[in-house]
Short mmCIF file of C-alpha atoms in Angstrom, two decimals:
data_model
loop_
_atom_site.label_atom_id
_atom_site.label_comp_id
_atom_site.label_asym_id
_atom_site.label_seq_id
_atom_site.Cartn_x
_atom_site.Cartn_y
_atom_site.Cartn_z
CA SER A 472 -24.94 -12.31 33.46
CA PHE A 473 -21.73 -11.08 35.03
CA GLU A 474 -20.43 -7.63 34.81
CA ASN A 475 -17.04 -5.81 35.19
CA LEU A 476 -15.00 -8.97 34.83
CA LYS A 477 -11.35 -8.84 33.88
CA SER A 478 -10.54 -10.17 30.63
CA THR A 479 -7.91 -13.16 30.14
CA THR A 480 -8.77 -14.12 33.88
CA GLU A 481 -9.97 -17.57 34.52
CA TYR A 482 -13.21 -17.77 36.56
CA VAL A 483 -15.03 -20.64 38.18
CA VAL A 484 -18.71 -20.94 38.29
CA ALA A 485 -20.47 -23.36 40.58
CA ILE A 486 -24.18 -24.20 40.28
CA ALA A 487 -26.50 -26.38 42.44
CA THR A 488 -30.18 -27.09 42.28
CA ILE A 489 -32.36 -26.21 45.37
CA CYS A 490 -35.88 -27.72 45.72
CA ILE A 491 -38.32 -26.05 48.26
CA ASP A 492 -41.54 -27.61 49.51
CA GLY A 493 -44.78 -26.91 47.68
CA LEU A 494 -46.89 -26.13 50.69
CA THR A 495 -49.41 -23.50 50.28
CA THR A 496 -49.92 -20.54 52.86
CA LEU A 497 -53.15 -22.39 54.17
CA ASP A 498 -51.17 -25.65 54.54
CA ARG A 499 -48.41 -23.86 56.61
CA ARG A 500 -51.06 -22.54 58.99
CA HIS A 501 -52.04 -26.04 60.00
CA SER A 502 -48.47 -27.43 59.91
CA PRO A 503 -46.95 -28.31 63.45
CA ASN A 504 -43.99 -26.01 62.54
CA PRO A 505 -45.30 -23.39 60.05
CA GLN A 506 -41.98 -21.34 60.17
CA LYS A 507 -39.87 -24.24 59.01
CA LEU A 508 -39.64 -24.86 55.14
CA LEU A 509 -38.58 -27.98 53.53
CA GLU A 510 -35.88 -27.93 50.96
CA ALA A 511 -33.21 -30.00 49.33
CA GLN A 512 -29.92 -29.05 47.46
CA SER A 513 -28.02 -31.03 44.82
CA ASP A 514 -24.28 -31.33 44.59
CA PHE A 515 -22.53 -28.33 42.85
CA VAL A 516 -21.58 -28.58 39.35
CA ASP A 517 -18.71 -26.17 38.37
CA THR A 518 -17.07 -24.93 35.16
CA THR A 519 -14.49 -22.39 34.25
CA PHE A 520 -14.50 -19.65 31.68
CA VAL A 521 -12.18 -16.90 30.50
CA PRO A 522 -13.31 -13.51 29.18
CA LEU A 523 -11.81 -12.74 25.85
CA PRO A 524 -9.09 -10.30 25.57
CA LYS A 525 -9.87 -6.87 24.01
CA PRO A 526 -8.71 -6.21 20.40
CA PRO A 527 -5.71 -3.83 19.62
CA THR A 528 -6.72 -0.15 19.13
CA ASN A 529 -5.53 2.70 16.80
CA LEU A 530 -4.33 0.41 13.87
CA ASN A 531 -2.54 2.86 11.67
CA LEU A 532 -0.13 2.93 8.59
CA GLU A 533 3.45 3.94 9.53
CA ALA A 534 5.01 3.75 5.98
CA SER A 535 3.83 2.62 2.61
CA GLN A 536 6.35 1.33 -0.16
CA ALA A 537 5.76 -0.34 -3.51
CA THR A 538 6.13 -3.88 -2.00
CA SER A 539 5.54 -3.41 1.76
CA LEU A 540 3.25 -1.79 4.32
CA LYS A 541 4.68 -0.96 7.84
CA ILE A 542 1.66 -0.88 10.31
CA LYS A 543 1.48 -0.06 14.15
CA TRP A 544 -1.21 -0.42 16.76
CA ASP A 545 -1.74 0.13 20.51
CA HIS A 546 -1.66 -2.71 22.91
CA PRO A 547 -4.90 -3.61 24.92
CA THR A 548 -4.59 -2.41 28.50
CA ASP A 549 -7.23 -4.40 30.30
CA PHE A 550 -5.10 -7.53 31.21
CA ASP A 551 -1.58 -8.19 32.55
CA ALA A 552 -0.55 -11.26 30.53
CA PRO A 553 2.02 -10.89 27.76
CA PRO A 554 -0.08 -10.83 24.48
CA LYS A 555 0.68 -11.87 20.91
CA TYR A 556 -1.01 -10.77 17.76
CA ASN A 557 -2.32 -12.52 14.68
CA ILE A 558 -1.98 -10.33 11.49
CA THR A 559 -4.30 -11.50 8.62
CA VAL A 560 -3.85 -10.02 5.01
CA ARG A 561 -6.26 -10.23 2.17
CA ALA A 562 -5.77 -8.38 -1.15
CA LEU A 563 -8.94 -6.72 -2.40
CA ASN A 564 -7.78 -7.65 -6.05
CA HIS A 565 -8.51 -11.31 -6.51
CA GLU A 566 -5.71 -11.83 -9.03
CA VAL A 567 -3.12 -10.42 -6.49
CA GLN A 568 -4.62 -12.59 -3.73
CA ALA A 569 -3.97 -15.65 -6.04
CA LYS A 570 -0.39 -14.80 -6.54
CA MET A 571 0.48 -14.10 -2.83
CA THR A 572 2.97 -16.89 -1.87
CA GLU A 573 3.77 -15.80 1.68
CA ASP A 574 1.67 -16.92 4.64
CA LEU A 575 -1.47 -14.88 4.76
CA VAL A 576 -1.49 -14.97 8.56
CA LYS A 577 1.43 -13.65 10.56
CA GLU A 578 2.10 -13.87 14.37
CA THR A 579 4.14 -11.37 16.35
CA GLU A 580 4.63 -10.19 19.92
CA SER A 581 5.56 -6.54 18.80
CA ASN A 582 2.91 -3.89 18.05
CA ILE A 583 4.90 -2.74 14.88
CA PHE A 584 5.00 -5.07 11.75
CA THR A 585 6.17 -4.84 8.21
CA LEU A 586 4.25 -6.90 5.56
CA LYS A 587 5.78 -7.86 2.28
CA PHE A 588 3.86 -8.19 -0.96
CA PRO A 589 4.51 -9.50 -4.59
CA GLU A 590 6.65 -7.45 -6.93
CA ILE A 591 5.09 -5.74 -9.78
CA VAL A 592 1.54 -7.27 -9.36
CA GLY A 593 1.40 -6.37 -5.75
CA THR A 594 2.32 -2.60 -6.24
CA GLY A 595 -0.25 0.08 -6.14
CA GLU A 596 -2.87 -2.22 -4.60
CA PRO A 597 -5.17 -2.08 -1.55
CA TYR A 598 -5.01 -4.71 1.16
CA GLU A 599 -7.32 -5.43 4.09
CA ILE A 600 -5.18 -5.88 7.33
CA SER A 601 -6.95 -7.32 10.38
CA VAL A 602 -5.15 -7.78 13.73
CA ASP A 603 -6.48 -9.75 16.77
CA THR A 604 -4.91 -10.29 20.27
CA ILE A 605 -3.95 -13.71 21.42
CA VAL A 606 -3.47 -14.57 25.18
CA ASN A 607 -2.54 -17.93 26.73
CA VAL A 608 -4.35 -18.72 29.74
CA ALA A 609 -3.90 -22.00 31.52
CA GLY A 610 -2.52 -23.69 28.23
CA LYS A 611 -5.26 -22.49 26.16
CA PHE A 612 -5.15 -19.59 23.56
CA TYR A 613 -7.91 -17.04 23.43
CA HIS A 614 -8.49 -14.62 20.56
CA SER A 615 -9.98 -11.21 20.56
CA SER A 616 -12.38 -9.91 17.70
CA PRO A 617 -10.19 -8.39 15.03
CA ILE A 618 -9.54 -4.69 14.28
CA LYS A 619 -9.67 -4.09 10.58
CA LYS A 620 -8.43 -1.34 8.00
CA VAL A 621 -7.59 -1.15 4.40
CA PHE A 622 -4.13 0.22 3.29
CA ALA A 623 -2.56 0.44 -0.22
CA THR A 624 0.95 0.04 -1.45
CA LYS A 625 2.61 2.73 -3.52
CA PRO A 626 2.67 2.17 -7.36
CA LEU A 627 5.98 1.84 -9.25
CA PRO A 628 7.26 5.08 -10.82
CA PRO A 629 7.27 5.72 -14.50
CA GLU A 630 10.73 5.26 -16.24
CA LYS A 631 12.94 6.59 -18.96
CA LEU A 632 11.91 10.17 -19.42
CA VAL A 633 12.78 11.52 -22.91
CA ALA A 634 13.33 15.20 -23.76
CA PRO A 635 11.12 16.73 -26.48
CA LEU A 636 11.99 18.68 -29.58
CA ALA A 637 12.21 22.40 -28.76
CA ASP A 638 9.39 23.20 -31.12
CA ASP A 639 7.25 20.35 -29.88
CA GLN A 640 7.69 20.27 -25.99
CA GLU A 641 5.89 16.89 -25.84
CA PHE A 642 7.79 14.75 -23.18
CA VAL A 643 7.59 10.98 -23.26
CA TRP A 644 8.17 8.44 -20.49
CA LYS A 645 7.73 4.67 -20.10
CA ARG A 646 4.47 3.51 -18.47
CA SER A 647 4.62 2.40 -14.79
CA MET A 648 4.81 -1.44 -14.34
CA SER A 649 2.06 -1.35 -11.74
CA PRO A 650 -1.00 -2.70 -13.38
CA SER A 651 -3.49 -0.39 -11.46
CA VAL A 652 -1.92 2.93 -12.72
CA SER A 653 -3.85 4.84 -15.29
CA LYS A 654 -2.91 8.55 -14.29
CA TYR A 655 0.26 10.47 -13.79
CA LYS A 656 1.09 13.76 -12.10
CA PHE A 657 3.58 15.96 -14.18
CA LYS A 658 5.19 18.60 -11.87
CA ILE A 659 7.30 21.23 -13.43
CA LYS A 660 9.20 24.07 -11.60
CA LYS A 661 11.11 26.96 -13.16
CA GLU A 662 13.91 28.09 -10.96
CA ASP A 663 12.57 29.77 -7.80
CA GLU A 664 8.92 29.94 -9.02
CA LYS A 665 6.12 27.68 -7.64
CA ALA A 666 5.73 24.26 -9.14
CA THR A 667 2.78 23.68 -11.43
CA ASP A 668 1.10 20.29 -11.50
CA PHE A 669 -0.56 18.61 -14.52
CA TRP A 670 -2.80 15.48 -14.45
CA VAL A 671 -1.96 13.09 -17.30
CA GLU A 672 -4.50 10.44 -18.04
CA ASP A 673 -3.20 7.16 -19.61
CA THR A 674 -6.11 6.10 -21.70
CA GLU A 675 -4.28 3.12 -23.38
CA GLN A 676 -2.97 1.52 -20.26
CA LYS A 677 -5.24 -1.55 -20.30
CA TYR A 678 -4.06 -2.46 -23.92
CA ASP A 679 -0.34 -2.44 -22.95
CA VAL A 680 0.06 -5.93 -21.35
CA TYR A 681 3.76 -5.72 -20.89
CA HIS A 682 3.91 -2.00 -20.04
CA GLN A 683 6.42 -1.40 -22.75
CA ASN A 684 4.59 1.53 -24.44
CA GLU A 685 5.13 5.23 -23.85
CA VAL A 686 3.02 7.97 -22.26
CA LYS A 687 3.20 11.32 -23.74
CA PHE A 688 2.50 14.85 -22.39
CA LYS A 689 2.95 18.32 -24.09
CA VAL A 690 3.82 21.08 -21.87
CA PRO A 691 1.33 23.91 -22.43
CA PHE A 692 3.72 26.79 -22.38
CA GLU A 693 6.99 27.86 -24.07
CA PHE A 694 10.29 27.04 -22.47
CA GLN A 695 12.62 30.07 -21.96
CA ASP A 696 16.14 29.93 -23.31
CA SER A 697 18.85 28.92 -20.93
CA VAL A 698 16.44 28.42 -17.96
CA GLU A 699 16.38 25.19 -16.17
CA TYR A 700 13.04 23.42 -15.38
CA LYS A 701 12.86 20.77 -12.80
CA ILE A 702 10.55 17.97 -13.50
CA ASN A 703 8.91 15.32 -11.30
CA ILE A 704 6.55 12.64 -12.75
CA TYR A 705 4.57 10.50 -10.40
CA SER A 706 2.40 7.26 -10.93
CA VAL A 707 -0.83 7.94 -9.11
CA ILE A 708 -3.74 5.69 -7.86
CA GLU A 709 -6.70 6.58 -5.98
CA HIS A 710 -7.61 4.90 -2.68
CA GLU A 711 -10.61 5.78 -0.57
CA GLY A 712 -10.73 9.31 -2.00
CA ASP A 713 -6.99 9.95 -1.42
CA TRP A 714 -4.25 10.12 -4.21
CA ILE A 715 -1.35 7.82 -3.51
CA GLU A 716 1.88 8.77 -5.38
CA SER A 717 4.93 6.65 -6.41
CA GLU A 718 8.37 7.75 -5.75
CA PRO A 719 9.25 10.49 -8.43
CA LEU A 720 10.97 10.20 -11.76
CA HIS A 721 13.34 13.11 -11.71
CA GLY A 722 14.57 15.32 -14.55
CA LYS A 723 16.03 18.65 -15.45
CA ALA A 724 15.20 20.22 -18.80
CA THR A 725 16.97 23.24 -20.40
CA LYS A 726 16.29 24.82 -23.74
CA ALA A 727 19.42 26.22 -25.39
CA VAL A 728 21.18 26.43 -28.82
CA ASP A 729 22.79 23.26 -30.01
CA ASN A 730 26.44 23.86 -30.58
CA SER A 731 27.37 20.35 -31.13
CA GLU A 732 26.97 20.40 -35.03
CA GLU A 733 29.91 21.44 -37.03
CA GLY A 734 29.93 23.21 -40.37
CA ILE A 735 26.86 25.40 -39.93
CA THR A 736 26.52 29.03 -39.20
CA ASP A 737 25.07 30.38 -35.85
CA GLU A 738 21.98 31.57 -37.72
CA GLU A 739 21.34 27.93 -38.80
CA ARG A 740 21.68 26.45 -35.44
CA LYS A 741 18.36 25.59 -33.75
CA PRO A 742 17.39 25.46 -30.06
CA VAL A 743 17.13 21.96 -28.34
CA ILE A 744 15.86 20.93 -25.04
CA THR A 745 18.40 18.72 -23.14
CA LEU A 746 17.37 16.62 -20.09
CA ALA A 747 19.53 15.68 -17.25
CA ARG A 748 18.33 12.70 -15.47
CA ASN A 749 18.52 11.89 -11.68
CA PRO A 750 18.20 8.42 -10.25
CA THR A 751 14.71 7.52 -9.16
CA ASN A 752 14.35 6.48 -5.50
CA ILE A 753 12.76 3.12 -5.84
CA LYS A 754 12.95 1.09 -2.53
CA LEU A 755 12.75 -2.29 -4.10
CA GLY A 756 16.20 -3.57 -3.70
CA ARG A 757 16.06 -6.19 -6.30
CA LYS A 758 17.47 -7.17 -9.70
CA PRO A 759 15.22 -7.88 -12.80
CA SER A 760 13.88 -11.39 -12.54
CA ILE A 761 14.82 -14.15 -15.05
CA LYS A 762 11.33 -13.68 -16.66
CA GLN A 763 11.83 -9.93 -16.99
CA ARG A 764 15.30 -10.40 -18.51
CA LYS A 765 14.07 -13.00 -20.98
CA LEU A 766 11.15 -10.60 -21.93
CA SER A 767 13.68 -7.75 -22.53
CA ARG A 768 15.78 -9.93 -24.71
CA ASN A 769 12.80 -11.05 -26.71
CA LEU A 770 11.66 -7.44 -27.21
CA GLU A 771 15.12 -6.57 -28.36
CA THR A 772 15.04 -9.42 -30.90
CA ASP A 773 11.79 -8.18 -32.24
CA GLY A 774 13.21 -4.76 -33.09
CA LEU A 775 11.53 -2.85 -30.36
CA GLY A 776 14.94 -1.70 -28.83
CA ASP A 777 15.90 -0.25 -32.37
CA ARG A 778 12.67 1.54 -32.67
CA LEU A 779 12.84 3.20 -29.25
CA SER A 780 16.46 4.05 -30.01
CA ASN A 781 15.55 5.70 -33.20
CA SER A 782 12.51 7.59 -31.52
CA THR A 783 15.04 8.81 -28.91
CA LYS A 784 17.39 10.36 -31.62
CA THR A 785 14.53 12.39 -33.09
CA ARG A 786 13.79 13.85 -29.66
CA THR A 787 17.15 15.26 -29.06
CA ARG A 788 19.65 13.85 -26.38
CA LEU A 789 18.71 11.34 -23.84
CA PHE A 790 20.93 10.95 -20.74
CA SER A 791 21.28 7.46 -19.60
CA GLU A 792 19.27 6.47 -16.51
CA CYS A 793 21.63 6.21 -13.39
CA GLU A 794 21.47 2.91 -11.77
#
């Protein structure tokens, strides 16, 4: 074997066969020229080989979004030739893998790359990413062994937060469209005080095929009058012991006396909780698909839109979501 060879360098190995006489020591003593050995050598046969390049190192996640992963790695340093890289993607969820329409193998010369994944079904999902080095030596391509890691995309956030009744304090929001989400983090903060986190289990998620139903959470303390509470709700998935959060659904809730109704005395007026909505920072950059628009129209035809509207009226005012 050969040691300390430089990778991606072409080496020539030449081999010849040598035959030496088979005389024993006793025979050589009686030979006219005992110091001379008889030998014969064949012609040389040569071949070339190239040690494979080393794989990249330090494969890490630079940024995770709902439909993309930005990864980065370090170049190998044991050769001088300009390298390229093959990036292979495999969804750990077989259903997601079947719906991935883009090429599952990418090639790049850079050590930073952004991978795209299917909308909705590809969100909040783990993917195995492998990267190997490719070097061209004398017109042939040589691949290193791959470096592999698993990274997960962010889930989509919940939508359409609805304010509760003042004597109820049960907030309602529309379930995340990410199929893997079954848990939410409800974060609430009163003015300059420290925020409090509550974990909300979504036990009925698997029965809601079209993700049209609501998730409910009752705040376990009494809202103070005329005090603003900042609310952030996150969709959450677990990946390798870590919690991965979506972009937050924002809201600001305030409890105050309702002065909008006419013809009643101040004593008869009841406090209500109003909710100011902020736009959710979802980095998808897309419009609803034709299939989603058809589904929305079908649901409105079936009366779901009216039922949600009536439900909203019973829960005080709802501020329209900003686009």
